[in-house]
């Protein structure tokens, strides 16, 4: 029994209360422990990814209860990849936060940050739908705490909208879960996958309702049109480094869609068939348009980046909505890419904000900023990545998505929309960059000189590191897509996952419940070693 | 040298100039030149092989999933273009060393230039069309940086953006075209595609592929109607104009057409689209060039015109036309780059490029004059210069091209183009260098140093050599053109004298007519200025600005910030999606019998409905609404009791109490009435939505609750005692079967409390703080803040409540109860004290730290879970057994109890921290702290205690 699978959840879950309990008055110590824990999680994630790379899956039965009766965590290639992605992003964001001193602007940043990580890792590792709900709550409430970190009227107002909209999503999650439990009688994903295949015909209508409501819940997280409304206000008003971390939050929605609709409601399942793809594809296409149009129309840098995040989610979900191994592999590449691209852009938003004084990120004339050359170079690179131009990973990601769309019914729409809206993104980013970084040099210099720059180099290291990852993703696209293809193949053969999670004997033993009791012959339990050896 | 290395060298070299600039501008230029020279030498080592018709290749696997390989090859066409790019690049680097002033960042310039050079070489050596696309987009990006190099100039910024938008659009179209091409050919490798002419031309997808690819080529090569970006790109420093916008980048489109010529050309569609576009571009470009007063604009439009000429030749689709095209590419690159450099020299020396302010420079700048004259005459197509040869070949091809049945249309227009070309070429010489010397130049001009004129002079020499002895380059042209036509070459010889051919007549007309046109230039120019013509920049700016405005309007209208609207859309979408999906399946009603309606539950149910409806009616009166919500909560709790869920009922009841109290305290600081914000129509809409959603939810719940399902809860029921050690299955589920969920949920509670605390801190540190300080309580207060009865009652209740809490906690595993409920009960007991005697008073008497309590709770829960590891079991595996404490009976113990302690502590801490946060706000708002537990204390003389402090 390897406990490493649960380490990414337990470590931050221990670190956060530890910080609150012992370090809450010393930000310096908080930084040390928070960063150490995040680095450790990163190392663990690497190990888990290596363990999963071979294709073997591992199941962790919490409380030693067998699936489907207890909660299980499942490590496969996808969950390992997601954990690694999150950990790497978290390290970058944390370095930036420490470098810029954002953690001093409010209380409990590091504790909330660790709780946020715990929620993310839990959502990625769990094999149980209700447990997924719980982790959605953890990451929602932690993200709310992070989002309003530092306060301010606009931020608090946006925070209310964020939490209200997402609580509505959580409510719907409960409806969806109730429906699915009412029809299938289980919460374990693998078990549900087994049971949905054997349902009587009269249950299919309700099953379909449960399936699409769940899709809707995940769509809220993934900021898919028409439930994307919470995103622009949230990302644009959150502290920019927090928004950078949030780049992974929308991916959790995408991850959940991938997981549930390749495992439970697969295209092969007669009751639901292409249901998910049918709803997802048009919505994703519209999302691409709404996002890219938003880039062109933005008045403010953070909002521009927020809409680019929406647009990239659209592209990602287009690939997911194909529900083919090629589409999934492309989606995974694009997912990694767009996480880092959005994160890099938000970190740059923070660099810009910090250097333009009262003007902040508004796209209006202002004096040149300190270290403007380097910030401009970063922005250029990140914008290239996000707009999907070479040489960074955005271009390859886009090509992979376009290529995977071959053979889909909507291939022409997908191609036309993704390519045409890329132009909107290019023009939007070029206008913004020109205003921010070039135009100031044309203005008469004012006294006093531009804001003195924050002297620390750590934020540049963080942003540069994230950009470097995207460069590496381009160079090593071959091996990376190799791993992702294997991941997609694993996802699209759900039988293996089910086999690993569900032990038919354990289910049969417990079978009718009452029988389970009889197996124990009604004996008085003498020791606590309950289901040992079962 | 490997072709891949040749393409990589400029990129590798691009790192150097930015660093070496620290060692001076010469060092920077030197490393730039060295990288280029090295690549050029590497390229030329392959020249003999290429001349023999061999193809040099290099291949690396890059992204096999996509069919994207880093494969490069050098054939004749690649050799030609790579040679031009690197060769002219060298001259430009030399020229730029003296052109770029000391104030400008030269390292940056050379870095950008090398990036561009690498991208360009990449395009022409790519053997994979996806790889080609990558380099293609890189040229757009690097040229964006180069055009915007002088970032303080608005023309530079706007020109850069325009170029990026137009070529970017073409690039995206090209992606589409290439994807389709790959789809037809089944491969993205050029060498494979080039062998699939029949398959491609007979495919249904040929037309879309052709159109998209041509869109890419035309935008890049500035073909009408996409020609407008090129003149605006001239805001770049002159070396950039000379390099990108005459010699190399704008020829990328031509390269692409030439590269795909074997598979795409030869169809009617190809001929009519490409040849016509080229012809129109040639004439229009030349016409505009004639009337431009800015030297660089003149040259820019002449470039447009010549690109049109080459496009037209490629469009003809005949091998001989392809030969002419290749030859003109060489010739144009040589004379136009030189011309741009002379224009730059004039600008550099005289500080103006306005033809109207120039003239008479021939004596002041004799060297420049000589170079400009030779190259301009070549551009005009005067014999003994290379421009003449290829122009003759073009006219020859045009003379026997039939366009839509017309034998004269193409020849006539081609002659017109040539005529205009002669006119503007002559104008460049006559209006700039000839005529009287002036005394009002912005700066007194003289010839520049050798470094600046060496490059153009070399090119001018080349112009003459090729012009006089064309047989020298004939093998090269043969090899290059052979690559375009895939070996299918006509028998041809490059020579000066072809005899008296139609082309010679056309040439003669062009020269004479052009000279005549120049004589009439003054009058014509006035006419031209007076004539209305569309201004491309205005149109482009209008289009982009209105697109941005429309995008802004659309986005703002969609995201108007109204959460009620967002939620309306969300719920409507959810109901619609669920409803439609429901209809796609089949539904059989559940078979579970309904319970008989008894009178008391019916009353409760009625109360619930009435309370809910009343909330809707009175929701603007918040206090009342809150009270009614309490009623709803109680009824729901009773409902749980009725359907035999005592744990749920207890939880619900305690949660209701805590929430209502906290909401009441919060409401204290909020307006007591909700303002009416929406009109009747919107309220009606919302009402309908709410009703539909409510009915839908009810129907769903009804459908679920009336059916039986075999669920995992059977196992829980069976295993609760034997496996979990408790008879209260709900509690065993909470702390054991699904303890991990509970672990998550207590963390949610803890985070919520920490967030409330952080939020309060942020509020009190912000502008809200001032508002609070100045806040005047707007309602009548009760005279008795801390009433005697309440104080006494809560004091009495406290120990009872604590005991009840402990009791509920301990019995939890076997009877309704548990840590969560116990935590709430204890928290309520404390909250009551605070309500009775004020927060500060109460807190002073039981000072435990709420943050720590929460953290401790989570830690205990987590460590309990971890404990199982030491037993070799997974996280949260419970253990239980029996111990006997001597005088007492046998006790059951379970690790789940420790976990439940964690739950308990977290709950207590969270509620208290939330309460403490609210009390902080109250303090800031001026709430006083009483030093006595109650306002009226009968045990004290006088009875009334007034001692309070802020």
XYZ file of N, CA and C in Angstrom, chain B residues 10-207:
594
model
N 20.922 31.645 -37.888
C 20.487 33.007 -37.542
C 19.793 33.070 -36.187
N 19.016 32.043 -35.851
C 18.334 32.052 -34.549
C 19.355 31.995 -33.419
N 20.340 31.112 -33.589
C 21.374 31.021 -32.564
C 22.132 32.338 -32.491
N 22.421 32.878 -33.667
C 23.148 34.141 -33.714
C 22.369 35.281 -33.101
N 21.032 35.161 -33.101
C 20.205 36.258 -32.605
C 20.470 36.554 -31.133
N 21.018 35.573 -30.435
C 21.318 35.804 -29.026
C 22.487 36.782 -28.859
N 23.357 36.810 -29.880
C 24.630 37.511 -29.693
C 24.558 39.034 -29.751
N 23.933 39.623 -30.802
C 24.080 41.076 -30.914
C 23.581 41.835 -29.692
N 22.507 41.319 -29.076
C 21.989 41.987 -27.895
C 23.008 42.012 -26.765
N 23.854 40.965 -26.705
C 24.889 40.919 -25.671
C 26.123 41.704 -26.101
N 26.492 41.495 -27.388
C 27.761 42.071 -27.835
C 27.692 43.587 -27.970
N 26.451 44.133 -27.929
C 26.357 45.578 -28.051
C 27.084 46.251 -26.896
N 27.273 45.489 -25.808
C 28.021 46.042 -24.681
C 29.469 46.284 -25.075
N 29.935 45.539 -26.087
C 31.311 45.728 -26.543
C 31.369 46.742 -27.675
N 30.256 47.374 -27.962
C 30.277 48.397 -28.997
C 29.461 47.995 -30.208
N 29.172 49.005 -31.016
C 28.287 48.766 -32.142
C 28.962 47.949 -33.238
N 30.273 48.130 -33.367
C 30.979 47.343 -34.388
C 30.935 45.865 -34.042
N 31.149 45.577 -32.774
C 31.147 44.175 -32.345
C 29.784 43.564 -32.607
N 28.767 44.342 -32.295
C 27.412 43.857 -32.484
C 27.154 43.534 -33.960
N 27.548 44.478 -34.825
C 27.345 44.262 -36.261
C 28.173 43.075 -36.745
N 29.362 42.975 -36.163
C 30.279 41.934 -36.617
C 29.727 40.526 -36.332
N 29.217 40.328 -35.118
C 28.705 38.985 -34.807
C 27.462 38.687 -35.648
N 26.676 39.728 -35.881
C 25.496 39.526 -36.714
C 25.913 39.077 -38.108
N 26.911 39.821 -38.640
C 27.394 39.479 -39.974
C 28.032 38.099 -39.995
N 28.740 37.772 -38.916
C 29.426 36.481 -38.884
C 28.426 35.338 -38.936
N 27.356 35.471 -38.175
C 26.346 34.409 -38.176
C 25.755 34.241 -39.571
N 25.472 35.389 -40.189
C 24.881 35.337 -41.518
C 25.858 34.740 -42.530
N 27.107 35.197 -42.429
C 28.116 34.730 -43.376
C 28.324 33.225 -43.246
N 28.353 32.772 -42.013
C 28.549 31.345 -41.771
C 27.428 30.550 -42.431
N 26.197 31.027 -42.240
C 25.058 30.338 -42.844
C 25.161 30.374 -44.365
N 25.603 31.517 -44.878
C 25.699 31.649 -46.333
C 26.749 30.688 -46.883
N 27.872 30.626 -46.203
C 28.920 29.706 -46.661
C 28.401 28.275 -46.623
N 27.733 27.961 -45.517
C 27.156 26.626 -45.402
C 26.216 26.332 -46.550
N 25.461 27.323 -46.923
C 24.512 27.138 -48.014
C 25.250 26.912 -49.333
N 26.252 27.756 -49.549
C 26.931 27.698 -50.843
C 27.709 26.398 -51.034
N 28.070 25.747 -49.935
C 28.754 24.468 -50.108
C 27.848 23.455 -50.812
N 26.556 23.692 -50.720
C 25.629 22.770 -51.386
C 25.353 23.168 -52.829
N 25.865 24.339 -53.227
C 25.511 24.843 -54.562
C 25.844 23.853 -55.677
N 27.059 23.290 -55.673
C 27.361 22.358 -56.776
C 26.378 21.192 -56.835
N 26.048 20.656 -55.681
C 25.119 19.523 -55.671
C 23.764 19.945 -56.219
N 23.316 21.107 -55.786
C 22.004 21.571 -56.239
C 22.027 21.815 -57.740
N 23.173 22.354 -58.227
C 23.282 22.606 -59.665
C 23.199 21.287 -60.437
N 23.667 20.217 -59.800
C 23.574 18.910 -60.461
C 22.168 18.348 -60.364
N 21.283 19.082 -59.691
C 19.910 18.609 -59.592
C 19.651 17.753 -58.374
N 20.629 17.718 -57.483
C 20.408 16.923 -56.278
C 19.636 17.732 -55.238
N 19.039 17.033 -54.299
C 18.315 17.700 -53.209
C 18.971 17.296 -51.898
N 19.367 18.301 -51.130
C 20.010 18.034 -49.840
C 18.942 18.049 -48.756
N 18.913 17.024 -47.941
C 17.844 16.979 -46.930
C 18.409 16.745 -45.539
N 17.591 17.093 -44.559
C 17.895 16.793 -43.158
C 16.561 16.657 -42.462
N 16.447 15.633 -41.637
C 15.150 15.443 -41.016
C 15.273 15.035 -39.555
N 14.445 15.662 -38.732
C 14.329 15.278 -37.328
C 12.857 15.082 -37.011
N 12.562 14.068 -36.241
C 11.183 13.893 -35.808
C 10.905 14.926 -34.739
N 9.764 15.548 -34.831
C 9.445 16.556 -33.833
C 8.135 16.201 -33.132
N 7.061 16.226 -33.917
C 5.761 15.977 -33.317
C 5.029 14.977 -34.208
N 5.385 13.713 -34.062
C 4.836 12.719 -34.990
C 3.304 12.630 -34.927
N 2.740 12.955 -33.763
C 1.282 12.861 -33.630
C 0.587 13.749 -34.652
N 1.268 14.793 -35.023
C 0.653 15.774 -35.913
C 1.164 15.635 -37.336
N 2.217 14.881 -37.511
C 2.850 14.844 -38.829
C 3.744 16.051 -39.037
N 4.133 16.657 -37.924
C 5.019 17.811 -38.005
C 6.440 17.342 -37.755
N 7.277 17.469 -38.764
C 8.678 17.081 -38.617
C 9.560 18.267 -38.914
N 10.688 18.301 -38.234
C 11.662 19.345 -38.539
C 12.480 18.862 -39.723
N 11.858 18.865 -40.897
C 12.582 18.384 -42.074
C 12.869 19.543 -43.022
N 14.091 19.572 -43.459
C 14.556 20.650 -44.320
C 15.100 20.063 -45.608
N 15.011 20.823 -46.680
C 15.676 20.388 -47.902
C 16.109 21.599 -48.718
N 17.178 21.407 -49.445
C 17.654 22.464 -50.326
C 17.536 21.961 -51.748
N 16.671 22.595 -52.499
C 16.664 22.346 -53.941
C 16.958 23.681 -54.603
N 16.746 23.764 -55.900
C 17.084 24.992 -56.604
C 16.358 26.198 -56.042
N 15.063 26.036 -55.820
C 14.254 27.160 -55.358
C 14.700 27.602 -53.961
N 14.922 26.621 -53.098
C 15.371 26.950 -51.749
C 16.725 27.632 -51.800
N 17.605 27.121 -52.668
C 18.938 27.698 -52.816
C 18.845 29.154 -53.251
N 17.990 29.410 -54.245
C 17.825 30.768 -54.752
C 17.411 31.708 -53.618
N 16.321 31.326 -52.939
C 15.795 32.234 -51.925
C 16.728 32.338 -50.722
N 17.250 31.226 -50.280
C 18.147 31.285 -49.125
C 19.360 32.132 -49.468
N 19.856 31.985 -50.705
C 20.991 32.794 -51.130
C 20.658 34.272 -51.095
N 19.480 34.606 -51.622
C 19.066 36.011 -51.613
C 18.968 36.531 -50.182
N 18.330 35.742 -49.342
C 18.084 36.192 -47.970
C 19.397 36.423 -47.238
N 20.301 35.463 -47.361
C 21.550 35.579 -46.612
C 22.494 36.574 -47.267
N 22.532 36.552 -48.596
C 23.442 37.448 -49.315
C 23.058 38.899 -49.113
N 21.804 39.205 -49.417
C 21.364 40.588 -49.221
C 21.403 40.924 -47.733
N 21.142 39.928 -46.908
C 21.204 40.154 -45.474
C 22.555 40.701 -45.051
N 23.609 40.129 -45.606
C 24.953 40.600 -45.274
C 25.122 42.079 -45.615
N 24.666 42.428 -46.822
C 24.822 43.820 -47.243
C 24.012 44.745 -46.336
N 22.807 44.264 -45.956
C 21.944 45.095 -45.117
C 22.575 45.304 -43.736
N 23.211 44.239 -43.226
C 23.833 44.354 -41.908
C 24.935 45.412 -41.937
N 25.694 45.378 -43.010
C 26.751 46.375 -43.177
C 26.157 47.776 -43.252
N 25.116 47.894 -44.060
C 24.487 49.194 -44.289
C 23.879 49.729 -42.986
N 23.226 48.827 -42.265
C 22.526 49.251 -41.056
C 23.491 49.726 -39.987
N 24.706 49.151 -39.995
C 25.708 49.574 -39.014
C 25.888 51.086 -39.067
N 25.824 51.649 -40.298
C 26.057 53.083 -40.437
C 24.760 53.870 -40.457
N 23.665 53.165 -40.703
C 22.382 53.865 -40.821
C 21.757 54.113 -39.454
N 21.763 53.081 -38.611
C 21.114 53.197 -37.305
C 21.923 54.151 -36.433
N 21.258 55.122 -35.865
C 21.987 56.147 -35.130
C 22.349 55.641 -33.740
N 23.219 56.377 -33.116
C 23.756 55.941 -31.823
C 22.685 55.952 -30.741
N 21.631 56.760 -30.958
C 20.595 56.834 -29.911
C 19.700 55.590 -29.913
N 19.661 54.902 -31.052
C 18.746 53.757 -31.132
C 19.444 52.498 -30.639
N 18.688 51.590 -30.043
C 19.290 50.349 -29.537
C 19.656 49.403 -30.674
N 20.925 49.391 -31.025
C 21.328 48.636 -32.205
C 21.326 47.135 -31.957
N 21.663 46.739 -30.726
C 21.673 45.308 -30.428
C 20.301 44.705 -30.670
N 19.288 45.430 -30.180
C 17.923 44.980 -30.385
C 17.618 44.835 -31.877
N 18.052 45.826 -32.617
C 17.772 45.819 -34.049
C 18.352 44.573 -34.711
N 19.610 44.310 -34.424
C 20.251 43.151 -35.063
C 19.621 41.841 -34.591
N 19.212 41.815 -33.334
C 18.553 40.602 -32.838
C 17.271 40.338 -33.624
N 16.469 41.383 -33.741
C 15.226 41.223 -34.507
C 15.532 40.804 -35.941
N 16.568 41.452 -36.492
C 16.893 41.185 -37.897
C 17.282 39.719 -38.082
N 18.063 39.208 -37.148
C 18.485 37.807 -37.272
C 17.305 36.858 -37.051
N 16.420 37.226 -36.136
C 15.230 36.400 -35.947
C 14.453 36.328 -37.260
N 14.314 37.490 -37.860
C 13.596 37.515 -39.118
C 14.313 36.673 -40.172
N 15.624 36.866 -40.221
C 16.407 36.138 -41.228
C 16.256 34.622 -41.056
N 16.321 34.185 -39.803
C 16.166 32.758 -39.543
C 14.804 32.259 -39.977
N 13.770 33.046 -39.657
C 12.419 32.639 -40.031
C 12.292 32.527 -41.542
N 12.901 33.489 -42.207
C 12.820 33.510 -43.676
C 13.543 32.297 -44.275
N 14.763 32.059 -43.797
C 15.507 30.893 -44.285
C 14.717 29.618 -43.988
N 14.087 29.610 -42.807
C 13.268 28.457 -42.447
C 12.157 28.216 -43.449
N 11.485 29.273 -43.833
C 10.393 29.105 -44.804
C 10.902 28.423 -46.070
N 12.016 28.942 -46.581
C 12.412 28.494 -47.916
C 13.107 27.131 -47.880
N 13.541 26.699 -46.697
C 14.182 25.385 -46.647
C 13.282 24.294 -46.054
N 12.067 24.666 -45.623
C 11.202 23.680 -44.983
C 10.737 22.626 -45.973
N 10.770 21.397 -45.485
C 10.236 20.315 -46.309
C 8.912 19.826 -45.719
N 8.382 20.576 -44.782
C 7.148 20.161 -44.135
C 6.284 21.404 -44.061
N 5.055 21.285 -44.543
C 4.292 22.533 -44.659
C 3.874 23.080 -43.298
N 3.785 22.237 -42.291
C 3.481 22.769 -40.956
C 4.679 23.532 -40.411
N 5.861 22.984 -40.665
C 7.079 23.683 -40.272
C 7.156 25.025 -41.003
N 6.800 24.983 -42.270
C 6.794 26.210 -43.068
C 5.855 27.229 -42.441
N 4.698 26.753 -41.986
C 3.739 27.657 -41.352
C 4.329 28.330 -40.127
N 5.070 27.526 -39.355
C 5.681 28.097 -38.149
C 6.606 29.239 -38.521
N 7.477 28.990 -39.511
C 8.401 30.049 -39.917
C 7.651 31.220 -40.547
N 6.599 30.890 -41.250
C 5.791 31.920 -41.908
C 5.270 32.918 -40.871
N 4.688 32.363 -39.782
C 4.146 33.245 -38.744
C 5.274 33.988 -38.032
N 6.427 33.320 -37.934
C 7.549 33.991 -37.280
C 8.006 35.206 -38.070
N 7.932 35.129 -39.398
C 8.305 36.324 -40.161
C 7.329 37.450 -39.865
N 6.039 37.125 -39.737
C 5.066 38.170 -39.419
C 5.401 38.819 -38.088
N 5.748 37.974 -37.102
C 6.027 38.507 -35.767
C 7.305 39.327 -35.747
N 8.359 38.790 -36.398
C 9.619 39.535 -36.337
C 9.510 40.816 -37.151
N 8.728 40.787 -38.218
C 8.597 42.038 -38.978
C 7.768 43.046 -38.184
N 6.844 42.529 -37.358
C 6.093 43.424 -36.461
C 7.069 44.193 -35.564
N 8.024 43.473 -35.017
C 8.996 44.118 -34.134
C 9.876 45.103 -34.901
N 10.225 44.718 -36.131
C 11.121 45.578 -36.901
C 10.418 46.842 -37.387
N 9.160 46.681 -37.795
C 8.432 47.870 -38.267
C 8.191 48.822 -37.099
N 7.909 48.228 -35.931
C 7.644 49.070 -34.773
C 8.911 49.455 -34.023
N 10.074 49.266 -34.672
C 11.356 49.480 -33.985
C 11.443 50.883 -33.394
N 11.022 51.893 -34.213
C 10.987 53.247 -33.659
C 9.651 53.414 -32.965
N 9.593 52.963 -31.703
C 8.285 52.863 -31.056
C 7.702 54.213 -30.719
N 8.521 55.262 -30.756
C 7.978 56.576 -30.442
C 7.196 57.166 -31.624
N 7.345 56.572 -32.813
C 6.634 57.119 -33.975
C 5.269 56.438 -34.122
N 4.203 57.235 -34.185
C 2.876 56.624 -34.366
C 2.792 55.819 -35.666
N 3.479 56.320 -36.738
C 3.406 55.586 -38.010
C 4.004 54.197 -37.834
N 5.096 54.150 -37.064
C 5.750 52.864 -36.849
C 4.824 51.898 -36.149
N 4.184 52.383 -35.063
C 3.300 51.494 -34.301
C 2.110 51.052 -35.145
N 1.517 52.043 -35.835
C 0.331 51.685 -36.608
C 0.687 50.797 -37.794
N 1.818 51.136 -38.436
C 2.243 50.313 -39.565
C 2.525 48.882 -39.131
N 3.139 48.763 -37.952
C 3.449 47.425 -37.459
C 2.171 46.643 -37.203
N 1.216 47.299 -36.580
C -0.030 46.600 -36.279
C -0.773 46.234 -37.550
N -0.739 47.162 -38.523
C -1.447 46.884 -39.772
C -0.807 45.688 -40.477
N 0.523 45.704 -40.537
C 1.206 44.594 -41.203
C 0.899 43.286 -40.503
N 0.895 43.340 -39.170
C 0.631 42.113 -38.417
C -0.791 41.620 -38.669
N -1.731 42.562 -38.684
C -3.125 42.163 -38.883
C -3.318 41.533 -40.262
N -2.772 42.193 -41.293
C -3.013 41.704 -42.650
C -2.259 40.400 -42.903
N -0.968 40.401 -42.585
C -0.227 39.165 -42.846
C -0.635 38.075 -41.866
N -1.046 38.506 -40.663
C -1.532 37.518 -39.696
C -2.793 36.845 -40.204
N -3.673 37.650 -40.784
C -4.885 37.073 -41.355
C -4.523 36.075 -42.453
N -3.594 36.508 -43.312
C -3.177 35.595 -44.367
C -2.569 34.321 -43.798
N -1.792 34.511 -42.735
C -1.160 33.340 -42.124
C -2.186 32.351 -41.607
N -3.259 32.885 -41.002
C -4.301 32.001 -40.480
C -5.025 31.291 -41.622
N -5.272 32.045 -42.710
C -5.892 31.404 -43.870
C -4.984 30.298 -44.388
N -3.692 30.608 -44.373
C -2.724 29.630 -44.861
C -2.751 28.362 -44.017
N -2.926 28.536 -42.706
C -3.021 27.348 -41.850
C -4.161 26.467 -42.338
N -5.320 27.115 -42.562
C -6.466 26.360 -43.056
C -6.144 25.674 -44.364
N -5.538 26.429 -45.281
C -5.214 25.874 -46.593
C -4.266 24.695 -46.490
N -3.260 24.848 -45.635
C -2.268 23.776 -45.496
C -2.884 22.527 -44.868
N -3.794 22.759 -43.903
C -4.454 21.603 -43.281
C -5.257 20.845 -44.336
N -5.927 21.601 -45.196
C -6.717 20.935 -46.238
C -5.787 20.206 -47.211
N -4.701 20.893 -47.554
C -3.753 20.284 -48.489
C -3.215 18.974 -47.911
N -2.891 19.027 -46.620
C -2.415 17.814 -45.968
C -3.475 16.728 -45.959
N -4.711 17.156 -45.762
C -5.834 16.217 -45.768
C -5.924 15.504 -47.130
N -5.777 16.278 -48.216
C -5.895 15.671 -49.546
C -4.715 14.743 -49.811
N -3.514 15.273 -49.513
C -2.323 14.515 -49.887
C -2.017 13.398 -48.890
N -2.583 13.484 -47.727
C -2.322 12.462 -46.726
C -0.994 12.637 -46.036
N -0.354 13.767 -46.222
C 0.925 14.015 -45.574
C 1.184 15.504 -45.582
N 1.973 15.923 -44.589
C 2.368 17.328 -44.564
C 3.772 17.518 -45.142
N 4.373 16.445 -45.631
C 5.710 16.578 -46.201
C 5.598 17.127 -47.621
N 6.352 18.191 -47.875
C 6.266 18.827 -49.189
C 6.610 17.847 -50.300
N 7.650 17.072 -50.065
C 8.074 16.180 -51.127
C 6.962 15.202 -51.504
N 6.159 14.819 -50.519
C 5.028 13.937 -50.821
C 3.935 14.708 -51.546
N 3.654 15.887 -51.034
C 2.576 16.686 -51.631
C 2.876 16.984 -53.096
N 4.150 17.311 -53.363
C 4.495 17.699 -54.719
C 4.311 16.547 -55.715
N 4.198 15.344 -55.209
C 4.007 14.211 -56.123
C 2.537 13.879 -56.330
N 1.664 14.669 -55.739
C 0.250 14.327 -55.778
C -0.592 15.316 -56.562
N -0.046 15.786 -57.658
C -0.735 16.798 -58.432
C -2.148 16.372 -58.822
N -2.272 15.170 -59.358
C -3.594 14.745 -59.837
C -4.585 14.671 -58.683
N -4.149 14.020 -57.617
C -5.054 13.860 -56.479
C -5.531 15.217 -55.965
N -4.610 16.171 -55.937
C -4.962 17.475 -55.373
C -5.908 18.224 -56.302
N -5.560 18.218 -57.599
C -6.371 19.029 -58.508
C -7.738 18.416 -58.765
N -7.880 17.112 -58.552
C -9.186 16.520 -58.801
C -10.040 16.486 -57.533
N -9.434 16.917 -56.422
C -10.188 16.845 -55.164
C -11.239 17.944 -55.085
N -12.327 17.639 -54.387
C -13.354 18.655 -54.148
C -12.812 19.785 -53.294
N -11.773 19.451 -52.533
C -11.239 20.437 -51.606
C -10.186 21.320 -52.266
N -9.935 21.099 -53.570
C -8.890 21.883 -54.238
C -9.172 23.373 -54.140
N -10.445 23.741 -54.449
C -10.766 25.172 -54.462
C -10.568 25.829 -53.096
